[in-house]
PDB file of C-alpha atoms in Angstrom:
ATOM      1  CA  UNK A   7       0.000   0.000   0.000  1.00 49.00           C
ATOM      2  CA  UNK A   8       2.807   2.685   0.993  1.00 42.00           C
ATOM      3  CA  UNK A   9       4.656   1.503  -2.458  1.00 45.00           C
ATOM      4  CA  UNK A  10       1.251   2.288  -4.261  1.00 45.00           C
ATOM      5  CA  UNK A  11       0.532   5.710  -2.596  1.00 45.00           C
ATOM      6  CA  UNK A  12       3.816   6.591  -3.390  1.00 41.00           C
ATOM      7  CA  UNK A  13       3.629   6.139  -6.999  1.00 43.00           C
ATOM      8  CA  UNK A  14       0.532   7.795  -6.921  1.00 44.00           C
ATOM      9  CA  UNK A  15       1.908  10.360  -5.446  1.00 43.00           C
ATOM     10  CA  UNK A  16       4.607  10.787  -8.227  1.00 40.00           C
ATOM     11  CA  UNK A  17       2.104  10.472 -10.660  1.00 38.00           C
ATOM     12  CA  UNK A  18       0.083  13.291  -9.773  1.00 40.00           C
ATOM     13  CA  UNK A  19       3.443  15.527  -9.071  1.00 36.00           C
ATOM     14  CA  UNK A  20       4.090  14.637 -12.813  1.00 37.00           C
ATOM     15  CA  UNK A  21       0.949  15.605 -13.954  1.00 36.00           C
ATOM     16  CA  UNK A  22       0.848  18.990 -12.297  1.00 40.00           C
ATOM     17  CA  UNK A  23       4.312  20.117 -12.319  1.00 39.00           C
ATOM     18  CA  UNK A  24       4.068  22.690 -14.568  1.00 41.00           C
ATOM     19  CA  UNK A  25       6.557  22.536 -18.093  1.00 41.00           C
ATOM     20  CA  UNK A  26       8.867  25.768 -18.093  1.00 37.00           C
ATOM     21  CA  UNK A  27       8.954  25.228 -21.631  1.00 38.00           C
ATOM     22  CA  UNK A  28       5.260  26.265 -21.041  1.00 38.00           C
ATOM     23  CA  UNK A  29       6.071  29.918 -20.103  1.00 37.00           C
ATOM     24  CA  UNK A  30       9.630  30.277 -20.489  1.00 38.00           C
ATOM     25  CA  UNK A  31      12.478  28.793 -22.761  1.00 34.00           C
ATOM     26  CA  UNK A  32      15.357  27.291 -20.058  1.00 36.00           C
ATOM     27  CA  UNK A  33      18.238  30.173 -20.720  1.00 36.00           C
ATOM     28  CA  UNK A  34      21.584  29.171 -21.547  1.00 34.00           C
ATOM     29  CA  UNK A  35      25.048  30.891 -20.493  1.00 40.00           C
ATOM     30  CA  UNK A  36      26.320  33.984 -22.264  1.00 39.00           C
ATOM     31  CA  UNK A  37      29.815  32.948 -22.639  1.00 40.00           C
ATOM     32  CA  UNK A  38      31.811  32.907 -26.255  1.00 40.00           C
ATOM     33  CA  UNK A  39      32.288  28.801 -26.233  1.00 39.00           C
ATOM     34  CA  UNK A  40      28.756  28.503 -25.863  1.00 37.00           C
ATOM     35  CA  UNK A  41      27.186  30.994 -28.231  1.00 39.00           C
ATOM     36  CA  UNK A  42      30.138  30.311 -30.776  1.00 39.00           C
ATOM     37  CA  UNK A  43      28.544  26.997 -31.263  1.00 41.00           C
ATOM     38  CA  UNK A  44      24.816  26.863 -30.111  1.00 41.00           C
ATOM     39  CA  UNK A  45      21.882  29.087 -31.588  1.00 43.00           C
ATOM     40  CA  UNK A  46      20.393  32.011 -28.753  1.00 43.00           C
ATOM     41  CA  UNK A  47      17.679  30.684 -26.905  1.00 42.00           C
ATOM     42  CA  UNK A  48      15.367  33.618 -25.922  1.00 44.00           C
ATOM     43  CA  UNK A  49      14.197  33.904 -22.265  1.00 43.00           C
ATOM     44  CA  UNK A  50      12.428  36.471 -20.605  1.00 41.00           C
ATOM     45  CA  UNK A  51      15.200  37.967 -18.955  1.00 41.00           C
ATOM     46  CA  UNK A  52      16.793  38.511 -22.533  1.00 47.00           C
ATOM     47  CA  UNK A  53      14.760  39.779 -25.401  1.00 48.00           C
ATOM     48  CA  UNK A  54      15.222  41.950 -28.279  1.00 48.00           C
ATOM     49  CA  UNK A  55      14.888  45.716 -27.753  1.00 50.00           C
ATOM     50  CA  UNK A  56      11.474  47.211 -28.082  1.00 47.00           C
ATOM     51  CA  UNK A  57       9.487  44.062 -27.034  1.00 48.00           C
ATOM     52  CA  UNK A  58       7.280  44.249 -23.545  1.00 45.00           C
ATOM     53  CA  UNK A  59       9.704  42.070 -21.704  1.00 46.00           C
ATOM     54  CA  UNK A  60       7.551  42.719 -18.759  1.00 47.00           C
ATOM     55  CA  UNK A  61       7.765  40.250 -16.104  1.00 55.00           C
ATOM     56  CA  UNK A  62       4.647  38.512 -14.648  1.00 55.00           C
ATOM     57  CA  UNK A  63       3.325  37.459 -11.487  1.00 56.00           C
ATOM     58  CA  UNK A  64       3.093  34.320 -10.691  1.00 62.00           C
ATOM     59  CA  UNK A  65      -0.279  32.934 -11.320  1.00 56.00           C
ATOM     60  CA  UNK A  66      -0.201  35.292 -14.426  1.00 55.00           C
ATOM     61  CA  UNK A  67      -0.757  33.629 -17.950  1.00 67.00           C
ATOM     62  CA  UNK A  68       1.252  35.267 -21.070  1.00 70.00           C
ATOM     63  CA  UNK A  69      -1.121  37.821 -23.041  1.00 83.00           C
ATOM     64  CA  UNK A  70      -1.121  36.330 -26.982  1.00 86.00           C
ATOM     65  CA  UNK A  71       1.393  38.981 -27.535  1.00 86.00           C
ATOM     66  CA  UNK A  72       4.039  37.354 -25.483  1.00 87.00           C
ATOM     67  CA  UNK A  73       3.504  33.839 -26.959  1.00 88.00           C
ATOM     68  CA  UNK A  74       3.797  35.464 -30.098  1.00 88.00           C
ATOM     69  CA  UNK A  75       6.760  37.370 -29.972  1.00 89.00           C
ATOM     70  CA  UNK A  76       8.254  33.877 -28.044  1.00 90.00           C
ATOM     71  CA  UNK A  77       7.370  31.571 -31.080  1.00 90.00           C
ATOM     72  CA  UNK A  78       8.959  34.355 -33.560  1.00 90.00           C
ATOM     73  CA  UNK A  79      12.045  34.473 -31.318  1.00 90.00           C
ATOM     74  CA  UNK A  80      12.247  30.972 -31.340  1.00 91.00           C
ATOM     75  CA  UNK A  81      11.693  30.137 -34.758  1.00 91.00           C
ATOM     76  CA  UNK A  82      14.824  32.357 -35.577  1.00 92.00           C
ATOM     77  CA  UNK A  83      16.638  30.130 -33.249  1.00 92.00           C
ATOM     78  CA  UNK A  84      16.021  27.353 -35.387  1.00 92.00           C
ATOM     79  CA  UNK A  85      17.214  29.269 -38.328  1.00 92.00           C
ATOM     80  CA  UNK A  86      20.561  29.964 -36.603  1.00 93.00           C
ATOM     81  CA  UNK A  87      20.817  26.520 -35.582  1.00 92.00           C
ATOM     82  CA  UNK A  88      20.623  25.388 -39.485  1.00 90.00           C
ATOM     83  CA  UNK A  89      22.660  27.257 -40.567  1.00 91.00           C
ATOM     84  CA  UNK A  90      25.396  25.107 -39.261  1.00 87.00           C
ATOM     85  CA  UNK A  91      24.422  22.615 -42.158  1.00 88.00           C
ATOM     86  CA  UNK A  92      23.192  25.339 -44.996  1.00 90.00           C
ATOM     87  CA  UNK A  93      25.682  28.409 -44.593  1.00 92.00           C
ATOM     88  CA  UNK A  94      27.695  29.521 -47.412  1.00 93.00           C
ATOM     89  CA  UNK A  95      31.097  28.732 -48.004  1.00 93.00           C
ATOM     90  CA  UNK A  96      32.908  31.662 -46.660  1.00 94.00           C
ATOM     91  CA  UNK A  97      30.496  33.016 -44.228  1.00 96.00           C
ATOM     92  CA  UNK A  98      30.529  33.480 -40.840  1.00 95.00           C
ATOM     93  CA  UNK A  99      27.475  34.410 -38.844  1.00 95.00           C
ATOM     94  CA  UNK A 100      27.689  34.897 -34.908  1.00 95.00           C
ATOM     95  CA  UNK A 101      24.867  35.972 -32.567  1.00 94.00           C
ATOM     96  CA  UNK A 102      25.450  39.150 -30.459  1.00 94.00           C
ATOM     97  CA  UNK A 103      25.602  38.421 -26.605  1.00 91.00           C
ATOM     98  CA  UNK A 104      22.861  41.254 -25.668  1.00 89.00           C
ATOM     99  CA  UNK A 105      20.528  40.965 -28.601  1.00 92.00           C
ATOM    100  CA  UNK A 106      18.993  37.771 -29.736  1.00 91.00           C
ATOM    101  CA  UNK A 107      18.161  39.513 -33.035  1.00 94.00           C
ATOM    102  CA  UNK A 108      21.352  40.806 -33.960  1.00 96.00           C
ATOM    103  CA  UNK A 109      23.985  38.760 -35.399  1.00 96.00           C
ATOM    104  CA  UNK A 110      28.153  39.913 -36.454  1.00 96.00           C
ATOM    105  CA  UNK A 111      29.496  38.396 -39.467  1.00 96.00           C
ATOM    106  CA  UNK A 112      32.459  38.213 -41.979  1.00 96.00           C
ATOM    107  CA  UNK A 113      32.668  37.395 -45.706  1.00 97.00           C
ATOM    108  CA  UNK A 114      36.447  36.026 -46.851  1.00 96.00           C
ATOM    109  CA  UNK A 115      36.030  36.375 -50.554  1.00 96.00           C
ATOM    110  CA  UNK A 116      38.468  33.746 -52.628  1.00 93.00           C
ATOM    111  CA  UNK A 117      37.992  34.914 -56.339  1.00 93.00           C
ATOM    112  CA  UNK A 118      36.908  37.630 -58.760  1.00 94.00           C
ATOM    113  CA  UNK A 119      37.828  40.973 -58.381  1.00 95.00           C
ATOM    114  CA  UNK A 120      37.101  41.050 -54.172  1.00 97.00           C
ATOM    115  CA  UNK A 121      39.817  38.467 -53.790  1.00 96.00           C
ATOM    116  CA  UNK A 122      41.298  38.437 -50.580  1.00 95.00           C
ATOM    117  CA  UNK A 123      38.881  40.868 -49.046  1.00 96.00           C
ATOM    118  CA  UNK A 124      37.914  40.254 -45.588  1.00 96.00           C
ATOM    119  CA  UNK A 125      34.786  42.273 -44.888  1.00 97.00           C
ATOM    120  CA  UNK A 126      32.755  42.630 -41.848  1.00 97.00           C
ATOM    121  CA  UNK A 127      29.111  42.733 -41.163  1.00 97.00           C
ATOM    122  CA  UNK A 128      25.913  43.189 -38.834  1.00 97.00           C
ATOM    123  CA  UNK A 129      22.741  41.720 -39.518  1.00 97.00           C
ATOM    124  CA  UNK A 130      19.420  42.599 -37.547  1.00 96.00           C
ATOM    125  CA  UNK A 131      15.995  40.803 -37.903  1.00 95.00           C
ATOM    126  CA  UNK A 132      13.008  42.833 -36.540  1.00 93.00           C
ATOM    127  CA  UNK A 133      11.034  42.257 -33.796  1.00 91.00           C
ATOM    128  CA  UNK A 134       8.257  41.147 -36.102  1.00 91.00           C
ATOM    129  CA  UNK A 135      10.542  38.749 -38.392  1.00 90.00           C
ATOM    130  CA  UNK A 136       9.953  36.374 -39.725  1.00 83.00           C
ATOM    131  CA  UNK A 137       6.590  37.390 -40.759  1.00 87.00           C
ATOM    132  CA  UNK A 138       5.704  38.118 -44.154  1.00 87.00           C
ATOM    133  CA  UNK A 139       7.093  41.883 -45.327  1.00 88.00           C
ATOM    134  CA  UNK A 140       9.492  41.736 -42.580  1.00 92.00           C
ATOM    135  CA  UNK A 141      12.773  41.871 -44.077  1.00 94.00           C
ATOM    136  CA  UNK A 142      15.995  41.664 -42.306  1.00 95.00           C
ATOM    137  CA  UNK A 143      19.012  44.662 -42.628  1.00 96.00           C
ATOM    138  CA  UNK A 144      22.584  43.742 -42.859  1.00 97.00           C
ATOM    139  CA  UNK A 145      25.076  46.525 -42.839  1.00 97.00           C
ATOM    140  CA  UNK A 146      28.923  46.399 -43.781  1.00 97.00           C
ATOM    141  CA  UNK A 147      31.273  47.441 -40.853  1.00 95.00           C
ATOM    142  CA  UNK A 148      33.929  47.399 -43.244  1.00 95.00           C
ATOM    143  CA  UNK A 149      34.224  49.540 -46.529  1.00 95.00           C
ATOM    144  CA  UNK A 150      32.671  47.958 -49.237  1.00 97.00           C
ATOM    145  CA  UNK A 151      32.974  49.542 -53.120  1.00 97.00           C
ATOM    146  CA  UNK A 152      29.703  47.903 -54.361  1.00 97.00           C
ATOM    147  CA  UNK A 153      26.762  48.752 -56.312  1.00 95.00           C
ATOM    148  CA  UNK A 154      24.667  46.620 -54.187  1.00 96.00           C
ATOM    149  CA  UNK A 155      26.267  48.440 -51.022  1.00 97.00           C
ATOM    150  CA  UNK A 156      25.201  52.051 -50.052  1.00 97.00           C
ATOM    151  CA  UNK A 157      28.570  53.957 -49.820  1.00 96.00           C
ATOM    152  CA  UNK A 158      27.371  55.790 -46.797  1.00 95.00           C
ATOM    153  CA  UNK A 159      26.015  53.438 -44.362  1.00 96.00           C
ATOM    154  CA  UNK A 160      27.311  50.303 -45.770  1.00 96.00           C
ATOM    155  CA  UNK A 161      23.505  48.547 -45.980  1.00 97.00           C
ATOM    156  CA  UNK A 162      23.123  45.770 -48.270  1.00 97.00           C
ATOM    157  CA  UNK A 163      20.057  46.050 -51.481  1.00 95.00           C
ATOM    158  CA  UNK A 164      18.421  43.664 -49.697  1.00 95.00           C
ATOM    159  CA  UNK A 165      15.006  44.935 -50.218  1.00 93.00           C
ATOM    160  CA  UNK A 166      15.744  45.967 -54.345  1.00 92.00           C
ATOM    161  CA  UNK A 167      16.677  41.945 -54.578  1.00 92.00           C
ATOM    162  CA  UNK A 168      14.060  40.378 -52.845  1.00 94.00           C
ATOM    163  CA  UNK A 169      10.733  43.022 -52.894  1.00 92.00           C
ATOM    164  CA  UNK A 170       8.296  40.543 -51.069  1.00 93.00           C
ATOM    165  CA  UNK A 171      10.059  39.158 -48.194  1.00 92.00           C
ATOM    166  CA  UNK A 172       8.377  35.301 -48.074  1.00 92.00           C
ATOM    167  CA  UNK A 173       8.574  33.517 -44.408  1.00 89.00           C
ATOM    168  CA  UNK A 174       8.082  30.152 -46.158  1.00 90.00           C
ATOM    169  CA  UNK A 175      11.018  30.457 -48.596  1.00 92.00           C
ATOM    170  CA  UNK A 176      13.619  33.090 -47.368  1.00 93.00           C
ATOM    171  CA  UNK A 177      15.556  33.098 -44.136  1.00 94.00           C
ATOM    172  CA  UNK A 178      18.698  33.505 -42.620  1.00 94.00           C
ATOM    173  CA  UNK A 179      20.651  31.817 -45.086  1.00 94.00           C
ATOM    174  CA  UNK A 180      19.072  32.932 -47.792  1.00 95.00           C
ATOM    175  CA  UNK A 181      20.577  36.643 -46.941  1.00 96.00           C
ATOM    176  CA  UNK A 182      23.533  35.395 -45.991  1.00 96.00           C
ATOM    177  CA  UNK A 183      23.791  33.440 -49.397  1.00 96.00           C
ATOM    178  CA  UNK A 184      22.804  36.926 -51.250  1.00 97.00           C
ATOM    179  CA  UNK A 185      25.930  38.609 -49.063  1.00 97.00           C
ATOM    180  CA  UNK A 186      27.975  36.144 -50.707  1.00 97.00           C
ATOM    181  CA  UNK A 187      27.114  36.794 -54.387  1.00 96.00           C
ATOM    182  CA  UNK A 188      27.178  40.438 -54.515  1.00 96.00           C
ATOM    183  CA  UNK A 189      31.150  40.231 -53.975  1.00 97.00           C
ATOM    184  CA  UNK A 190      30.723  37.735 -57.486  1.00 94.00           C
ATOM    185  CA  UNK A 191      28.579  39.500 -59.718  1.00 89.00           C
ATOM    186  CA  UNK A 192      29.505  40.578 -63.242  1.00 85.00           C
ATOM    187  CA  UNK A 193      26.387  42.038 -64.353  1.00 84.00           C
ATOM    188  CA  UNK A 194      24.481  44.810 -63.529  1.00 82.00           C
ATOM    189  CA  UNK A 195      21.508  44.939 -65.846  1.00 71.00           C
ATOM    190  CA  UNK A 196      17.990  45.678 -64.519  1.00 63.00           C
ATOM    191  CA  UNK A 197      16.590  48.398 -62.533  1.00 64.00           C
ATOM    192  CA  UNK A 198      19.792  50.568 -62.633  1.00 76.00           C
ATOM    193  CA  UNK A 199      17.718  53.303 -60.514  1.00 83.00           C
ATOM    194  CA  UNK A 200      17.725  51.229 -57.720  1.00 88.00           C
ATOM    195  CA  UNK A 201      21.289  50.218 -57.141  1.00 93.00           C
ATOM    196  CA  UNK A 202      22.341  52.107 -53.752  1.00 94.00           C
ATOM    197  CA  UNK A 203      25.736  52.763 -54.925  1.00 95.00           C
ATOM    198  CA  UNK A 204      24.930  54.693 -57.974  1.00 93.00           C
ATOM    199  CA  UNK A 205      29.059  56.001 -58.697  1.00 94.00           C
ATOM    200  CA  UNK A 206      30.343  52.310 -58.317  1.00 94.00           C
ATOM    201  CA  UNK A 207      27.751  51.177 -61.026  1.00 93.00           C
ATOM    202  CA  UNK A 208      28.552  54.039 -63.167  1.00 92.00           C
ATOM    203  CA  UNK A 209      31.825  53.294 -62.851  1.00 94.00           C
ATOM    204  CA  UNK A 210      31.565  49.646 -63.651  1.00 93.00           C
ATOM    205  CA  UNK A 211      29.660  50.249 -66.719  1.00 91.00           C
ATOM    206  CA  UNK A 212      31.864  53.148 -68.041  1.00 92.00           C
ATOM    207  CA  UNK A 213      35.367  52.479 -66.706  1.00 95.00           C
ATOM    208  CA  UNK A 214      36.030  48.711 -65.866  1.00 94.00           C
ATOM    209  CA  UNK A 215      39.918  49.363 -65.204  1.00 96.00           C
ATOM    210  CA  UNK A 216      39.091  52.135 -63.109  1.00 96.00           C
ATOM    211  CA  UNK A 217      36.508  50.654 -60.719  1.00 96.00           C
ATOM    212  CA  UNK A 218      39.036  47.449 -60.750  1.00 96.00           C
ATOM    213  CA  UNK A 219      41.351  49.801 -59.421  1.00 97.00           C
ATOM    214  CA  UNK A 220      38.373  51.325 -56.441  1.00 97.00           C
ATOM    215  CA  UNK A 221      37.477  47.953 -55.564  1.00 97.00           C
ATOM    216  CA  UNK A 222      41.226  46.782 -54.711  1.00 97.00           C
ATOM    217  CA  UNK A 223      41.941  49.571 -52.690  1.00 97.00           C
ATOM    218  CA  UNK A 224      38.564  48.672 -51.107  1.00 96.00           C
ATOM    219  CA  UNK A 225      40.021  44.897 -50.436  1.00 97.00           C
ATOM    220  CA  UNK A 226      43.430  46.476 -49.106  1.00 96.00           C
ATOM    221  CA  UNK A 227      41.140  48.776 -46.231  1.00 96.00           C
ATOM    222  CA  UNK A 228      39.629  45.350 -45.508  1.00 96.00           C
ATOM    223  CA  UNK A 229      42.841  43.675 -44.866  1.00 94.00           C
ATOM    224  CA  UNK A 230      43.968  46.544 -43.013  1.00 92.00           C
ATOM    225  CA  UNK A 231      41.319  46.680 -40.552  1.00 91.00           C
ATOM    226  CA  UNK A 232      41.189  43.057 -40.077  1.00 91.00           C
ATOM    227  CA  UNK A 233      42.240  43.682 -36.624  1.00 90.00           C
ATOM    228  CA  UNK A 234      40.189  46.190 -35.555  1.00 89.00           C
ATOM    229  CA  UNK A 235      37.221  44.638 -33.648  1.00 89.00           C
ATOM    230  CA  UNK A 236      34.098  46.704 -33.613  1.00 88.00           C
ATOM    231  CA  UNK A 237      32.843  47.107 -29.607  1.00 88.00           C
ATOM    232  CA  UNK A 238      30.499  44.605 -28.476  1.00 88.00           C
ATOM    233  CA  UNK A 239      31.020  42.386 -31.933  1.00 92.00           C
ATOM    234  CA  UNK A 240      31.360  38.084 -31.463  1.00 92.00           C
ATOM    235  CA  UNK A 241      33.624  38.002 -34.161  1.00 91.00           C
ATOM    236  CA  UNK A 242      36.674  38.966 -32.952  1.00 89.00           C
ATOM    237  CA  UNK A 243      40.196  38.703 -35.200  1.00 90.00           C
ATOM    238  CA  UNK A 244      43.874  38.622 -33.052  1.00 86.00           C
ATOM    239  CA  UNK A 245      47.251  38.526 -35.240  1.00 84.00           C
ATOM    240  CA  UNK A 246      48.563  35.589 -36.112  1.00 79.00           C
ATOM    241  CA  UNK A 247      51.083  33.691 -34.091  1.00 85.00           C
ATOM    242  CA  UNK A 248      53.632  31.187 -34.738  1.00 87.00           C
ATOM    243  CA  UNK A 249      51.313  27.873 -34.177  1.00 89.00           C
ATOM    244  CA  UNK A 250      49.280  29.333 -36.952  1.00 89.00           C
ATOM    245  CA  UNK A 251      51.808  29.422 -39.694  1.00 90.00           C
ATOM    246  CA  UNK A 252      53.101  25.883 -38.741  1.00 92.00           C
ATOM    247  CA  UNK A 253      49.214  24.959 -39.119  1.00 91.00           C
ATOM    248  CA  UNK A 254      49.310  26.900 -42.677  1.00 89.00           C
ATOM    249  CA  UNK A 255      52.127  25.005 -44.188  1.00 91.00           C
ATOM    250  CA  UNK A 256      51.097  21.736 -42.529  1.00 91.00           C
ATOM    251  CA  UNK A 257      47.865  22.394 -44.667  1.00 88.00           C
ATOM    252  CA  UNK A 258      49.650  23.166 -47.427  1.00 87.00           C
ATOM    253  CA  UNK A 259      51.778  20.167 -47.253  1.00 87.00           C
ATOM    254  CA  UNK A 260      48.658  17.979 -47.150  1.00 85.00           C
ATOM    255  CA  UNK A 261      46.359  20.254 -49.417  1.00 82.00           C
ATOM    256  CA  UNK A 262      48.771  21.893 -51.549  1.00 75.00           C
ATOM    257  CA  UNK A 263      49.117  25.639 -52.453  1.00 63.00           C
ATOM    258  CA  UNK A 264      46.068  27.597 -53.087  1.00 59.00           C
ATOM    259  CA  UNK A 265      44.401  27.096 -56.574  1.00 53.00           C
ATOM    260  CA  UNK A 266      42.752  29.665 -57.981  1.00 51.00           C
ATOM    261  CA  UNK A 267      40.890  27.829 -60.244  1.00 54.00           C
ATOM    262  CA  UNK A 268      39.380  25.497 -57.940  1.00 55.00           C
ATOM    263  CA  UNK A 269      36.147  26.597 -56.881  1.00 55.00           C
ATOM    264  CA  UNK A 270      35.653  27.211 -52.874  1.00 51.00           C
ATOM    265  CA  UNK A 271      32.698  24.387 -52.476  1.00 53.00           C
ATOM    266  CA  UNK A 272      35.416  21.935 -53.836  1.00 53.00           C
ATOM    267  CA  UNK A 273      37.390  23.246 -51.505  1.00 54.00           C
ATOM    268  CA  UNK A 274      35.312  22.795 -48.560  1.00 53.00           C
ATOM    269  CA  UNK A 275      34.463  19.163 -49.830  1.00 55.00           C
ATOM    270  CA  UNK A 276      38.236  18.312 -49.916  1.00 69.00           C
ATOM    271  CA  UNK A 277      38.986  19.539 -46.679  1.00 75.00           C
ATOM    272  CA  UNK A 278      37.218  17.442 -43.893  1.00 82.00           C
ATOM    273  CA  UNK A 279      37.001  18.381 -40.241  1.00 81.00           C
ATOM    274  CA  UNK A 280      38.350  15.523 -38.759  1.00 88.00           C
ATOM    275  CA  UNK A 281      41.464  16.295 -40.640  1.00 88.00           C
ATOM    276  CA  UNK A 282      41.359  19.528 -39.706  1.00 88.00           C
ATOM    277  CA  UNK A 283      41.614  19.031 -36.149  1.00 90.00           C
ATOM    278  CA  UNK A 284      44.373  16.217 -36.324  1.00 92.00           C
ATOM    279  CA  UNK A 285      46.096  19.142 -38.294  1.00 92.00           C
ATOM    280  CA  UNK A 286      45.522  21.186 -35.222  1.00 92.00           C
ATOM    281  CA  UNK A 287      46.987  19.115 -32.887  1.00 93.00           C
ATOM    282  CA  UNK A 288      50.377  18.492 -35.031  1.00 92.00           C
ATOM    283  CA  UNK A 289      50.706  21.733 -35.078  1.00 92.00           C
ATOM    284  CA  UNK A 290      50.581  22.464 -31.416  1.00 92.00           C
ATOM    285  CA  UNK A 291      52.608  19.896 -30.885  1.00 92.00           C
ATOM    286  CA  UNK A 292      55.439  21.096 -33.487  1.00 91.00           C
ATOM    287  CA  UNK A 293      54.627  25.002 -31.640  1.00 90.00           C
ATOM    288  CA  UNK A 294      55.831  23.743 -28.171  1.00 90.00           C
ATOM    289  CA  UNK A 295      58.140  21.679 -29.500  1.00 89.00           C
ATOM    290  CA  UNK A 296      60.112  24.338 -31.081  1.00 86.00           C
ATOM    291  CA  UNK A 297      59.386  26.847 -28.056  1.00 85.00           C
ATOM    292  CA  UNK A 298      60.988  24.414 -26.111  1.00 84.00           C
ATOM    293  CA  UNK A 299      64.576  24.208 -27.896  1.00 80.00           C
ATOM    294  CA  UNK A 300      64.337  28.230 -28.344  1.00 72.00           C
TER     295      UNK A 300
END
């Protein structure tokens, strides 16, 4: 009898416990390992700027605001969290510590014209994304020379390319992708009127040789300012140190020299992460090795 009350007593505990997934999401730690390789998970205690984030009584149900905003915030979790298995080749994407809807990010471009250029990035959903209409803004820390960049704020065409923003077929990576591909294009055809950058498209079309010449000075700034980190960015760049040129001709060794003609996808195919990380280790191996005799 006391082994049957007992479960019976657990029972009804698990019955009436309430979920917190019910009211809240469980929130994780802020720290760089963790948010470097996990998608945000919004809480109460951390929302995006401008939403109620109004904290409730106990007893107190969510108003169908709250749930709302919630399901939004964590649907773009999910998006983040894919990303790990549909980002372009190139791009880096990294959520902000205070801001669950803004994201840092860097484009390494590997061919065409913007070869070598190392340009940095913000991206911000609104509160409302991703709704229908509700596109998202991503703005160039770094100087970009690019019709599809304004020269002055450094904000991507993102509305001229994709007029109806569509919650069933465009997300995160579908910017990101679109980021990628304006450092590739050769054409600029349709709808001149709308290009932000009106002087770099003028430029293109009149003077190839000279806007050649704009956009490597453009990839030169980049390089320069590789190393100076914006405040409150997650992508963060330190100079290189000795382990990381013993990594770069290990690579080398195994890879062989950069081709040019290979495309970057090949690339990425070629190189596998287990590799990688073996790679790694050799090479802090051979770092303390040679500290050592020094």
């Amino acid at each position: 009898d006391k082994a049957e009350r007992l479960s019976h007593s657990r029972t009804h505990l698990w019955y009436n416990t309430p979920n917190p997934t019910d009211h809240q999401v469980p929130r994780i730690q802020n720290t760089p390992a963790t948010m470097s390789r996990m998608p945000i998970t919004p809480s109460p205690s951390r929302t995006s700027p401008g939403t109620s984030g109004s904290r409730r009584r106990p007893g107190q149900t969510p108003s169908s605001m709250d749930r709302e905003q919630a399901m939004r915030d964590y649907k773009l979790t999910i998006e983040y969290k894919h990303l790990k298995q549909h980002c372009p080749v190139g791009v880096y994407l990294l959520p902000s510590f205070d801001d669950i809807r803004l994201f840092h990010g860097v484009v390494f471009v590997r061919r065409g014209m913007f070869t070598n250029g190392v340009f940095k990035f913000e991206l911000r959903c609104p509160l409302k994304y991703n709704d229908a209409g509700t596109h998202p803004t991503v703005k160039f820390t770094s100087y970009v020379y690019n019709p599809h960049v304004h020269p002055t704020t450094g904000e991507v065409d993102i509305k001229r390319e994709y007029p109806r923003w569509d919650s069933n077929r465009h997300f995160l990576t579908t910017v990101l992708t679109y980021v990628k591909r304006i450092f590739y294009t050769r054409e600029y055809q349709d709808e001149d009127d709308k290009y932000p950058n009106q002087e770099a498209l003028k430029l293109y079309k009149t003077d190839l040789e000279g806007f050649r010449r704009r956009v490597a000075e453009c990839v030169r700034e980049s390089q320069k300012g590789v190393y100076l980190n914006e405040n409150g960015s997650t992508i963060k760049f330190t100079k290189e140190e000795k382990v990381h040129e013993i990594l770069r001709d290990l690579m080398k060794q195994r890879y062989g020299a950069n081709d040019d003609k290979m495309n970057a996808d090949d690339i990425a195919r070629v190189v596998t992460r287990e590799e990688t990380l073996e790679l790694i280790k050799q090479a802090r191996s051979l770092s303390m090795a040679r500290n050592s005799e020094e």
